[in-house]
Coordinates of C-alpha atoms and ligand atoms in Angstrom, one line a residue:
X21 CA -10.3 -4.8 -40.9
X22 CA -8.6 -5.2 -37.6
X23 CA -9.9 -2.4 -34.5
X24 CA -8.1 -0.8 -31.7
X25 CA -10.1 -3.6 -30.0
X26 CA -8.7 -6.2 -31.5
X27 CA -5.2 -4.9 -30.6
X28 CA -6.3 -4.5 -27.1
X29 CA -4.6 -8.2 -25.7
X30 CA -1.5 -7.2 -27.4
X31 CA -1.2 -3.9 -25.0
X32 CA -2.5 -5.7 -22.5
X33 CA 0.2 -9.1 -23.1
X34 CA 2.9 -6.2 -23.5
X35 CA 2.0 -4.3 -20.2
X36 CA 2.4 -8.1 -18.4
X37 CA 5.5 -8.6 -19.4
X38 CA 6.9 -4.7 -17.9
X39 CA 4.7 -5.1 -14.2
X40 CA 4.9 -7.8 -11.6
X41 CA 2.3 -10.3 -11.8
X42 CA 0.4 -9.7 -8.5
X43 CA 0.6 -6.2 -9.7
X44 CA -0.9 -7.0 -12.9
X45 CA -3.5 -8.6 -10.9
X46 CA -3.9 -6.0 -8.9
X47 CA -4.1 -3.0 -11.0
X48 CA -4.7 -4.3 -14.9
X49 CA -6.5 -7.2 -14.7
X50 CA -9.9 -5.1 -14.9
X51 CA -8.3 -2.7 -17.2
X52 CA -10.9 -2.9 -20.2
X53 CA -10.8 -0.8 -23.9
X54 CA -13.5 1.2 -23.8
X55 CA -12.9 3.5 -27.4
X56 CA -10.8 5.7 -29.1
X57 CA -11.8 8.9 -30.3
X58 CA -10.5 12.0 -32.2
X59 CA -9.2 10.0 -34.7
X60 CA -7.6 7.6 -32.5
X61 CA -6.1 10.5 -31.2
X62 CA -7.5 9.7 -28.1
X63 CA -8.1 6.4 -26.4
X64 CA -10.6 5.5 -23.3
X65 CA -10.2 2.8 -21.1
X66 CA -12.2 1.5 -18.0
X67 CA -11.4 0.8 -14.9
X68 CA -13.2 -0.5 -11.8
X69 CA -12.9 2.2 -9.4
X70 CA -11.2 5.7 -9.2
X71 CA -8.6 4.8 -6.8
X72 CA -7.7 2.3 -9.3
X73 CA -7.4 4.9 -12.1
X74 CA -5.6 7.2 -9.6
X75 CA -2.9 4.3 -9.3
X76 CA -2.4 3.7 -13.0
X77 CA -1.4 7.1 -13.2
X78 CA 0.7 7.8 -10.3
X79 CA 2.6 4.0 -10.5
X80 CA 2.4 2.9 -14.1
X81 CA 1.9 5.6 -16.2
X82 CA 4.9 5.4 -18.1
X83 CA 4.6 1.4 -18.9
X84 CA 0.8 1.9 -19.8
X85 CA 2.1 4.8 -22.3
X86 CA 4.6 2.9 -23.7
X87 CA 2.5 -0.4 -24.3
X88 CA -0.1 1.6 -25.6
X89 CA 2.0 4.0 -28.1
X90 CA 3.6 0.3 -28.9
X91 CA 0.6 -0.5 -30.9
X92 CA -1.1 2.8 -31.2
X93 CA 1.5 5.5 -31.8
X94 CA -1.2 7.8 -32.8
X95 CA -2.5 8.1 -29.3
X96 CA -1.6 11.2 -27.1
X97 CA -4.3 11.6 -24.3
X98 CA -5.5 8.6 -22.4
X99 CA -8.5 9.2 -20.5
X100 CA -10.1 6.7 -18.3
X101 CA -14.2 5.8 -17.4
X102 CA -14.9 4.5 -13.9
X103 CA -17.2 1.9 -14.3
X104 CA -19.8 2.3 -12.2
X105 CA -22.1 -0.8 -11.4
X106 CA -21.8 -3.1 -14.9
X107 CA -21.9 -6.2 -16.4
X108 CA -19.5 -7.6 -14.3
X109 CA -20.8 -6.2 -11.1
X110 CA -24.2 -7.5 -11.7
X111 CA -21.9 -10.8 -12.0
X112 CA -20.4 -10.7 -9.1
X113 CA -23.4 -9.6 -7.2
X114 CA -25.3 -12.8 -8.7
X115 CA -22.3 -14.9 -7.7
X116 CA -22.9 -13.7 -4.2
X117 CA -26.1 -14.6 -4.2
X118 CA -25.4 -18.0 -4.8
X119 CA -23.0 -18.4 -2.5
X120 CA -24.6 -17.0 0.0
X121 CA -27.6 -19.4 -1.0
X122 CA -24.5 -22.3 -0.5
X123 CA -23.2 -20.9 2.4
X124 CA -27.0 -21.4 4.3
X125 CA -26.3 -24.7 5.6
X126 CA -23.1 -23.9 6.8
X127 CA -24.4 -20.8 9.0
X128 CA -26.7 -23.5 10.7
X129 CA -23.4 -25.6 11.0
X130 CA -21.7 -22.6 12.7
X131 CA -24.5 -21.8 15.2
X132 CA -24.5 -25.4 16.3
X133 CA -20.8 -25.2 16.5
X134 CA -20.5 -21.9 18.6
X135 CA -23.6 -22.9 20.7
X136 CA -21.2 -26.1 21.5
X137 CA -18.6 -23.9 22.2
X138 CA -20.1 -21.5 24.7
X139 CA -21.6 -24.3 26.5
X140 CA -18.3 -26.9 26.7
X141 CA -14.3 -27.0 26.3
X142 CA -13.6 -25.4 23.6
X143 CA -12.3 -21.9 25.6
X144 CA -9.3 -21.7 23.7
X145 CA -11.3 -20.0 21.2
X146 CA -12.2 -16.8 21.2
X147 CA -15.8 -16.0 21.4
X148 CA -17.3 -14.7 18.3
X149 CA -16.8 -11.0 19.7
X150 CA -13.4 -11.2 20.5
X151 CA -11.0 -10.2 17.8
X152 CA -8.1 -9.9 19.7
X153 CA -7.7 -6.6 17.9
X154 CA -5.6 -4.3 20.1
X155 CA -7.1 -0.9 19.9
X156 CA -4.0 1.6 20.0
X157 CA -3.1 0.0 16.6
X158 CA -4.8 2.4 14.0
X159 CA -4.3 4.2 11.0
X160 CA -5.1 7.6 12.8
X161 CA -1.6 7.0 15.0
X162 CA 0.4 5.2 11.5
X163 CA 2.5 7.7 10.0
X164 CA 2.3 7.1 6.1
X165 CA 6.3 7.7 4.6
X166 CA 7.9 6.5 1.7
X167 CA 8.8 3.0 3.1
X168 CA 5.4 2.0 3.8
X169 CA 3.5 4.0 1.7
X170 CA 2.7 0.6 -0.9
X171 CA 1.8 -1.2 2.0
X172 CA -0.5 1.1 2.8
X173 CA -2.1 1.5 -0.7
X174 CA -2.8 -2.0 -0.4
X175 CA -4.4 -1.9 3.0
X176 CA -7.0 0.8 1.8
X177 CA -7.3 -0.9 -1.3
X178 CA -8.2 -4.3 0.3
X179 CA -10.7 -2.2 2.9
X180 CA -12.2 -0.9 -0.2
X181 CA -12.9 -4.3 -1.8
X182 CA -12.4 -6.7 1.0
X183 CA -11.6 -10.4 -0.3
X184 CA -11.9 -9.7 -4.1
X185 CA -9.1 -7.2 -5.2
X186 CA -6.4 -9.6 -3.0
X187 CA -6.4 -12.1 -1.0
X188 CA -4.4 -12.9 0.3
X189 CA -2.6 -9.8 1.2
X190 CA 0.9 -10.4 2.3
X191 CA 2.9 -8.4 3.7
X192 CA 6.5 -8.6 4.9
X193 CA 9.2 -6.8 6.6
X194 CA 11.7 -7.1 9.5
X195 CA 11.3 -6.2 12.9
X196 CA 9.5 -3.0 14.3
X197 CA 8.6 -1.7 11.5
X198 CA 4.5 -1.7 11.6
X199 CA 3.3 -4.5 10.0
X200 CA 1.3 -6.0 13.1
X201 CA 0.3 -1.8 13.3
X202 CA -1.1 -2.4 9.9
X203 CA -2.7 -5.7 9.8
X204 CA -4.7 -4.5 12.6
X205 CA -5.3 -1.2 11.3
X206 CA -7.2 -2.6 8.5
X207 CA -9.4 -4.7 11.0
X208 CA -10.0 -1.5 13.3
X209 CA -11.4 -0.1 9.7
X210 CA -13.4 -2.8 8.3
X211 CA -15.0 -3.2 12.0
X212 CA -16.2 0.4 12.0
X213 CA -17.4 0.0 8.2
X214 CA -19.0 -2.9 9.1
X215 CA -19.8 -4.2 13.0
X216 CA -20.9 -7.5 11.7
X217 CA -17.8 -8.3 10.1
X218 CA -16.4 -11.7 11.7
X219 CA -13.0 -10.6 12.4
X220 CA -10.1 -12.5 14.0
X221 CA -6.2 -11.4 14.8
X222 CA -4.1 -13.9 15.6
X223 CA -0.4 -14.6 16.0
X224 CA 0.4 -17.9 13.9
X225 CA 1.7 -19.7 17.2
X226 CA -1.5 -19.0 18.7
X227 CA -3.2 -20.9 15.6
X228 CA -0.7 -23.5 15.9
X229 CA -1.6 -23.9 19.8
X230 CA -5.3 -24.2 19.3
X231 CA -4.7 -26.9 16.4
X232 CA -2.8 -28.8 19.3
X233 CA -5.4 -28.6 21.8
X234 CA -8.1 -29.3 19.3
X235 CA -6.5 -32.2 17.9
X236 CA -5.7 -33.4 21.2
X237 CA -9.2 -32.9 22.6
X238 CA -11.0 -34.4 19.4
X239 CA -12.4 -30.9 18.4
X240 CA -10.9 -30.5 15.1
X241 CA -14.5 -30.2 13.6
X242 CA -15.4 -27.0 16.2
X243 CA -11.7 -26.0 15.3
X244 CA -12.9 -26.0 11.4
X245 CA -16.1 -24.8 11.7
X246 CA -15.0 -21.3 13.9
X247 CA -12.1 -20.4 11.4
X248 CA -13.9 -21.0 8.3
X249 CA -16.8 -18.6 9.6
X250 CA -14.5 -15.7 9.7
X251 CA -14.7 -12.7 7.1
X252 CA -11.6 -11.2 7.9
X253 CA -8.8 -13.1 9.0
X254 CA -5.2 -11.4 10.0
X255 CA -2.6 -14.1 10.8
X256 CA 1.0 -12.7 12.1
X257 CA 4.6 -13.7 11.8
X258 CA 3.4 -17.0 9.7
X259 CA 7.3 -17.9 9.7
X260 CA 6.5 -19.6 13.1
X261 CA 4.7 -22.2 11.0
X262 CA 8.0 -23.5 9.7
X263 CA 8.4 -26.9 10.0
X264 CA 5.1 -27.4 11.9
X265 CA 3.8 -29.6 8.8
X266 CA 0.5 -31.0 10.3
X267 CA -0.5 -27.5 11.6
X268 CA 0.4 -26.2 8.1
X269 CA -1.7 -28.7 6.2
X270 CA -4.7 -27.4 8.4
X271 CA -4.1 -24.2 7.6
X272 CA -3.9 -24.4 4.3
X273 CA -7.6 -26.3 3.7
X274 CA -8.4 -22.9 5.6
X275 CA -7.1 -20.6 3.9
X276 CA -8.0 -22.7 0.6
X277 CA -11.9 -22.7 2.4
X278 CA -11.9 -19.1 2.8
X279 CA -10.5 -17.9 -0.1
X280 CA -12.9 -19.5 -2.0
X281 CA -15.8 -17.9 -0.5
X282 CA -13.8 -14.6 -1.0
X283 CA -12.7 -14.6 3.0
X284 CA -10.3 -11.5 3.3
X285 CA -7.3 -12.9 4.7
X286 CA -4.1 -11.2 5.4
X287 CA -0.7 -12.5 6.5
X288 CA 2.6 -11.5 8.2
X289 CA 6.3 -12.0 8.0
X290 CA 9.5 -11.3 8.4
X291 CA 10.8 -12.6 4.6
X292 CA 9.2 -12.7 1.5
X293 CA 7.3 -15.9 1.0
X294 CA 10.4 -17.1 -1.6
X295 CA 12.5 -16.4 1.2
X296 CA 10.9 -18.5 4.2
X297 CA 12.3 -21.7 4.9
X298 CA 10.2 -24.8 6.2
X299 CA 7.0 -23.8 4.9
X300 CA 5.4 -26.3 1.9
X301 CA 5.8 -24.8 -1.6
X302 CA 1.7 -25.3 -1.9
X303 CA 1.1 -22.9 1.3
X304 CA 3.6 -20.4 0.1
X305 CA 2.1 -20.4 -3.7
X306 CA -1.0 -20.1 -2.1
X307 CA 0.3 -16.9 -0.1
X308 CA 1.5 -15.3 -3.7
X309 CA -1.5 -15.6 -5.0
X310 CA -2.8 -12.1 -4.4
X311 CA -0.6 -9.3 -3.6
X312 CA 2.7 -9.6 -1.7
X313 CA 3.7 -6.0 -0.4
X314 CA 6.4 -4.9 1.8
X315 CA 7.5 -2.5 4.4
X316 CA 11.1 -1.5 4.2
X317 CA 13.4 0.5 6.5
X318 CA 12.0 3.8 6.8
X319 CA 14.7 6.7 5.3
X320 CA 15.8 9.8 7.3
X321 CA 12.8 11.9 6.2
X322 CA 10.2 9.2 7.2
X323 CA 11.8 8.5 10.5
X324 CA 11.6 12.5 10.9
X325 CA 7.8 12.3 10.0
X326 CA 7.1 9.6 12.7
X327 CA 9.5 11.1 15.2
X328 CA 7.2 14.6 15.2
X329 CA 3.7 12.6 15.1
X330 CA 4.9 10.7 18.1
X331 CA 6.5 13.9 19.9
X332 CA 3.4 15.5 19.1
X333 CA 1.0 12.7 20.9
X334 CA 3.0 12.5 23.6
X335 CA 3.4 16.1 24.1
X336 CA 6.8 16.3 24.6
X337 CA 9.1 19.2 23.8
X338 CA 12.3 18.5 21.4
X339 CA 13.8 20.9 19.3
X340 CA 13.6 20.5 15.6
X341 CA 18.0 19.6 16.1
X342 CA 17.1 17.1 18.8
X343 CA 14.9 15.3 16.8
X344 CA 17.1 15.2 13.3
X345 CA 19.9 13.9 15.4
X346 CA 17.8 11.1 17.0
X347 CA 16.4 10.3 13.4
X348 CA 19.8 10.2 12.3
X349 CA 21.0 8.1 15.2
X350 CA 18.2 5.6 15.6
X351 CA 18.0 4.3 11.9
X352 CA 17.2 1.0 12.2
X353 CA 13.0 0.5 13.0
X354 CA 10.6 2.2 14.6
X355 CA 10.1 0.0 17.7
X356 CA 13.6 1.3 18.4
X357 CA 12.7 4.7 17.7
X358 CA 10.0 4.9 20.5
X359 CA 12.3 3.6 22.6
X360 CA 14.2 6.3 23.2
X361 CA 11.1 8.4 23.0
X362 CA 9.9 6.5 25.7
X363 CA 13.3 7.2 27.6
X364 CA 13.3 11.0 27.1
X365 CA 9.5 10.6 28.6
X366 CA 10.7 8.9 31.6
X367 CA 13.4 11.6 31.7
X368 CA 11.6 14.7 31.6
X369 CA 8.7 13.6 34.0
X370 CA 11.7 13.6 36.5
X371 CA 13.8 16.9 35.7
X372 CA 12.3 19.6 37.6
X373 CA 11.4 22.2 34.8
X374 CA 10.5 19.3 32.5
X375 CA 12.9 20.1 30.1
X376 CA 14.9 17.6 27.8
X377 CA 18.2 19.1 27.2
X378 CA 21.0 19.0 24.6
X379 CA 23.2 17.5 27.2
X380 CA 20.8 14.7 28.1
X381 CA 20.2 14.0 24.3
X382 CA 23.7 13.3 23.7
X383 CA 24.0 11.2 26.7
X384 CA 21.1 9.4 25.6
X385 CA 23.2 8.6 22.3
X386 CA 25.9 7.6 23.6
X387 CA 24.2 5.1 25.6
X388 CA 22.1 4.2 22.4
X389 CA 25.2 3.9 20.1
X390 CA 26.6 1.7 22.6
X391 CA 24.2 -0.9 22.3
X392 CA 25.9 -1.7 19.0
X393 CA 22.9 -0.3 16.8
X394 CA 25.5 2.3 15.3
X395 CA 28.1 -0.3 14.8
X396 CA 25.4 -1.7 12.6
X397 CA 24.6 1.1 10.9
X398 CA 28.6 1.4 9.9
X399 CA 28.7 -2.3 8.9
X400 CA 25.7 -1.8 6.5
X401 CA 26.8 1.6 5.2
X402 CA 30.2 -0.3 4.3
X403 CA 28.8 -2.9 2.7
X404 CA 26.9 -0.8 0.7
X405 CA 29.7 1.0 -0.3
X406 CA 31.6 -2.4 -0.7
X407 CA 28.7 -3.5 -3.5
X408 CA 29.2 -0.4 -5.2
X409 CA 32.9 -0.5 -5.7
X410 CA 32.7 -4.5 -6.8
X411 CA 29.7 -3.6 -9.1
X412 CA 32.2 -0.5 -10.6
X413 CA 35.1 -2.8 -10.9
X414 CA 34.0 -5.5 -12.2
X415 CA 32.2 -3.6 -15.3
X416 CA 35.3 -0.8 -15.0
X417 CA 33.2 1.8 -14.7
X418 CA 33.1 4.8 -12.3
X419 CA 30.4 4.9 -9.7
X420 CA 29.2 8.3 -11.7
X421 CA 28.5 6.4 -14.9
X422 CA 26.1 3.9 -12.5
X423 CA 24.1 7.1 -11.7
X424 CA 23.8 8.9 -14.7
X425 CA 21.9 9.1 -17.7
X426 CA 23.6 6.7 -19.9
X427 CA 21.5 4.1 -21.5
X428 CA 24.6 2.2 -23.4
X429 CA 24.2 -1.5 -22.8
X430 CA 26.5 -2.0 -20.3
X431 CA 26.2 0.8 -18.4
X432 CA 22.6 -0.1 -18.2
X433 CA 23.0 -3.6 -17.3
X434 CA 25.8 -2.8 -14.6
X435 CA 23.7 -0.5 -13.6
X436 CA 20.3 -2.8 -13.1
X437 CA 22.4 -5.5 -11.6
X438 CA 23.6 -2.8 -8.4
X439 CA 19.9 -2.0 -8.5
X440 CA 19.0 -5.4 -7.8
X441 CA 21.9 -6.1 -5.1
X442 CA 20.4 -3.2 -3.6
X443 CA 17.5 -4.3 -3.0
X444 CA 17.6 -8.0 -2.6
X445 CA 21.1 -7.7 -0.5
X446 CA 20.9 -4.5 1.0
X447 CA 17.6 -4.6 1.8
X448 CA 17.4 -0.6 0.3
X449 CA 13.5 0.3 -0.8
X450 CA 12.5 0.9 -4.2
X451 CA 11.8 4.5 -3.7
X452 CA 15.4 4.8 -2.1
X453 CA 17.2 3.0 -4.6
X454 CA 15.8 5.3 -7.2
X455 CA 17.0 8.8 -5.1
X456 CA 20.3 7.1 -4.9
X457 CA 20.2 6.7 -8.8
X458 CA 20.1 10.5 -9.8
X459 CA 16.0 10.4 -8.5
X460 CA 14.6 7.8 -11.0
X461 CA 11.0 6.8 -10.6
X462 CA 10.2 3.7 -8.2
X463 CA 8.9 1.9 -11.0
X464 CA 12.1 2.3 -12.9
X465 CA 14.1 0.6 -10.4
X466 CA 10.8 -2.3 -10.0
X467 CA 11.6 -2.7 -13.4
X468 CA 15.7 -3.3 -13.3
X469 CA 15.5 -5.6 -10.3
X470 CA 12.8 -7.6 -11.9
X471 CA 14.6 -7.8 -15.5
X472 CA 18.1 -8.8 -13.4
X473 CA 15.9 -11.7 -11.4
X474 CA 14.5 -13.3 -14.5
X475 CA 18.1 -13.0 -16.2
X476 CA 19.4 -15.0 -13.3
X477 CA 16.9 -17.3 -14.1
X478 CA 17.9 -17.7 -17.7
X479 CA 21.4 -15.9 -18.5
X480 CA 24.4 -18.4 -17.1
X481 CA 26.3 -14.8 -17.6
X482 CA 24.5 -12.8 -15.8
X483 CA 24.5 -15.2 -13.1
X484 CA 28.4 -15.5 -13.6
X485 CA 28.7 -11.8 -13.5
X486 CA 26.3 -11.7 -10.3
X487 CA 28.6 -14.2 -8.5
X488 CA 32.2 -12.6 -9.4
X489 CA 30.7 -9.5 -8.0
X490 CA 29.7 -11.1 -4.7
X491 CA 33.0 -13.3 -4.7
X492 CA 35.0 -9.1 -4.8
X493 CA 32.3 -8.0 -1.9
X494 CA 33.5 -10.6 0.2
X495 CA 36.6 -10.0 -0.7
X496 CA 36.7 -6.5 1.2
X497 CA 35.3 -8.1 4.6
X498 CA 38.1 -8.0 7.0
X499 CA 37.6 -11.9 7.9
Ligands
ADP528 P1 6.3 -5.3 13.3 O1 5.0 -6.1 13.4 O2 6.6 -5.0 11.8 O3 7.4 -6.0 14.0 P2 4.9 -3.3 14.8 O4 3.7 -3.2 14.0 O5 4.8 -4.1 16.0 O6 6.1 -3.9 13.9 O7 5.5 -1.9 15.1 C1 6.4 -1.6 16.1 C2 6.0 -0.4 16.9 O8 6.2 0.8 16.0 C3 4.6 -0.3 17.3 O9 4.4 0.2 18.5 C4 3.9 0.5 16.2 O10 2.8 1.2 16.7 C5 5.0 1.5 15.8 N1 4.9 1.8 14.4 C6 5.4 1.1 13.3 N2 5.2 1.8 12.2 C7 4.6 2.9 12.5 C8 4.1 4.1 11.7 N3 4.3 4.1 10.4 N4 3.6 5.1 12.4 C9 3.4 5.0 13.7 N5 3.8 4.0 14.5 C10 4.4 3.0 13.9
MG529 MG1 4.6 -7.8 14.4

């Protein structure tokens, strides 16, 4: 007779196809059946760590319930075993063994090669001490909020189990908004966990200049040798790589070098790695590989949250109304929000009772909305509003149907298909989308974008439907 265990694959083939692959990876991959109890009533699984179980539960509950009551409707509690030291950590520990037992050689190699470089040319490297990390990026001064709250799930997650959960890690985002904060939080951590730990930051243009000099100088194997040493390797704004195809071919026997001797590496940029031009499909594969995480806009309430942690350190006196009204004014990242903290700094050092006043708020604003940020703003708040009204008229439906319960077919799919212009045009958050959508879970809205991307893929209607709607946005641009 077939067992729950048998069944297992099936909940585990069903819960692939309703999360994201690298989250899959991430989160289920180690998932394991462990028994059922109570008369099936009851069914245990095992996971490798707690924080693991703690983000089944808070992320995927839902789609682990549903796969599971798929084959086992009887279940109602699901309870989950941490599984301390096992089979499979004895594994691992054994593999490291004998890689480290590989790696001997190579250590030798190394100390040859940094002996060569203290005592010659090759100064454009940085000395086996020098990390490059800046020290006033840490996660005691990063404000956790809603649009960076994933990103920073990952970071501890990777700090927890550096080079096996993922590698890589990548994360993207646009300007000012904290993934170089991030990146080099993690390597602040991981040096205070460990001292030893061979760190390296580095902005991708700086890799790029040292391949030129090496190349140029016939140091290519010194060049090797000193990033293939490194346990931690945090490589920014890898954009800058496009279209620099020899420097990219380099990098990816590193990154291929490292990654098989479970290297942690972690990179940068401003688009998601579908979405970067000029970079070879094998490099960008490579960079999907573990877990691809981004940082979005952060909302009104997490600009708040920042706005009083960076008051705070700086010890500056604003009035709850001051700062909603900057928060609300300054929307766009938060480079530009300690901008104008920095200005009302500068300000109050020089007004005599060293007081920041309504008055000089506002004429702080106006300066500020000047610079064409809140012309922005307006532009993107109409265009979301443009998306919505195409989305409405093409399906005839009223924007309330979009937000409410319904679940007829195409309410639901007129629904999923704004979901997914809002995030992949609008650039809206997961978490945000879902408020905007009568407070649905994150997950719900993961869910509707990825379903509308793999119909696109396969559906010649749905991709008609997706490009009438776009043809009535553009429709209501003035030129
Ligand atoms: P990016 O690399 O994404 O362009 P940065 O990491 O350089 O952005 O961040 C820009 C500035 O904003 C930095 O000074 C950084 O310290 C600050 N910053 C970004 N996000 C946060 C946050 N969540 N909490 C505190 N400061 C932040
Ligand atoms: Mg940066």
């Amino acid at each position: 007779m077939a067992t729950t265990f048998d069944y297992w694959p099936l909940v585990m083939d069903s819960l692939k196809t309703h999360v994201s692959g690298s989250n899959y990876k991430a989160w289920f991959s180690r998932l394991e059946f462990i028994s059922t109890s109570n008369q099936g009533r009851k069914i245990i699984l095992g996971v490798p760590s707690l924080f693991n179980k703690n983000y089944i539960e808070n992320r995927y509950k839902t789609e682990l319930r549903d796969a599971i009551s798929k084959y086992f409707p009887q279940v109602i509690h699901i309870d989950f075993q941490i599984n301390t030291p096992s089979d499979t950590s004895t594994a691992e520990a054994q593999q490291e063994i004998i890689s480290n037992l590989q790696e001997r050689p190579r250590l030798e190699d190394r100390e040859v090669a940094e002996h060569n470089d203290t005592n010659n040319i090759s100064s454009y490297l940085p000395k086996r001490n020098i990390n490059n990390l800046n020290p006033k990026y840490t996660f005691e001064n990063f404000v956790i909020a809603e649009h960076n709250e994933m990103a920073v799930n990952v970071a501890k997650a990777v700090i927890d189990q550096p080079g096996t959960l993922y590698s890589p890690v990548f994360l993207y985002g646009g300007v000012g908004l904290g993934k170089t904060h991030l990146m080099q939080a993690i390597g602040q951590r991981m040096l205070e966990l460990n001292p030893s730990c061979n760190i390296k930051y580095i902005t991708s243009e700086t890799f790029l200049n040292q391949f030129q000099i090496a190349l140029r100088k016939r140091e290519m194997e010194a060049f090797k040798s000193f990033y293939r040493s490194i346990d931690l390797l945090l490589i920014d704004d890898i954009q800058f790589l496009a279209g620099k195809e020899s420097t990219q071919t380099e990098f990816f026997h590193t990154f291929n070098t490292l990654h098989q001797l479970n290297k942690q590496i972690i990179l940068t940029a401003d688009k998601a790695p579908n979405e970067i031009k000029g970079i070879e499909e094998r490099l960008l594969s490579r960079f999907s590989m573990g877990m691809v995480v981004d940082i979005s806009q952060p909302d009104l309430e997490s600009r708040i949250a920042i706005l009083n942690d960076k008051i705070e350190r700086l010890g500056l006196r604003l009035t709850s109304d001051q700062i909603q009204r900057i928060a609300m004014a300054v929307d766009t990242n938060v480079r530009e929000l300690e901008g104008v903290l920095n200005k009302i700094q500068g300000k109050a050092m020089f007004s005599p009772s060293n007081e920041f006043t309504d008055n000089d708020l506002d004429s702080l604003l106006v300066h500020y909305k000047r610079s064409s940020q809140i012309s922005e703003l307006g532009t993107h708040m109409n265009h979301t509003e443009h998306v919505i009204q195409s989305v409405c008229k093409f399906f005839s439906l009223d924007k309330k149907d979009l937000v409410g319960p319904s679940r007829q077919q195409n309410i639901a799919l007129a629904r999923q298909i704004l979901m997914w212009f809002m995030k992949n045009d609008l650039g809206f958050s997961y978490v945000a989308i879902g408020k905007m959508f009568g407070g649905r879970d994150h997950s719900t809205v993961m869910h509707a974008t990825q379903k509308i991307d793999k119909l696109r893929a396969s559906n010649s209607q749905v991709q008609e439907h997706i490009a009438v709607i776009k043809e009535l946005t553009n429709q209501f641009q003035p030129n």
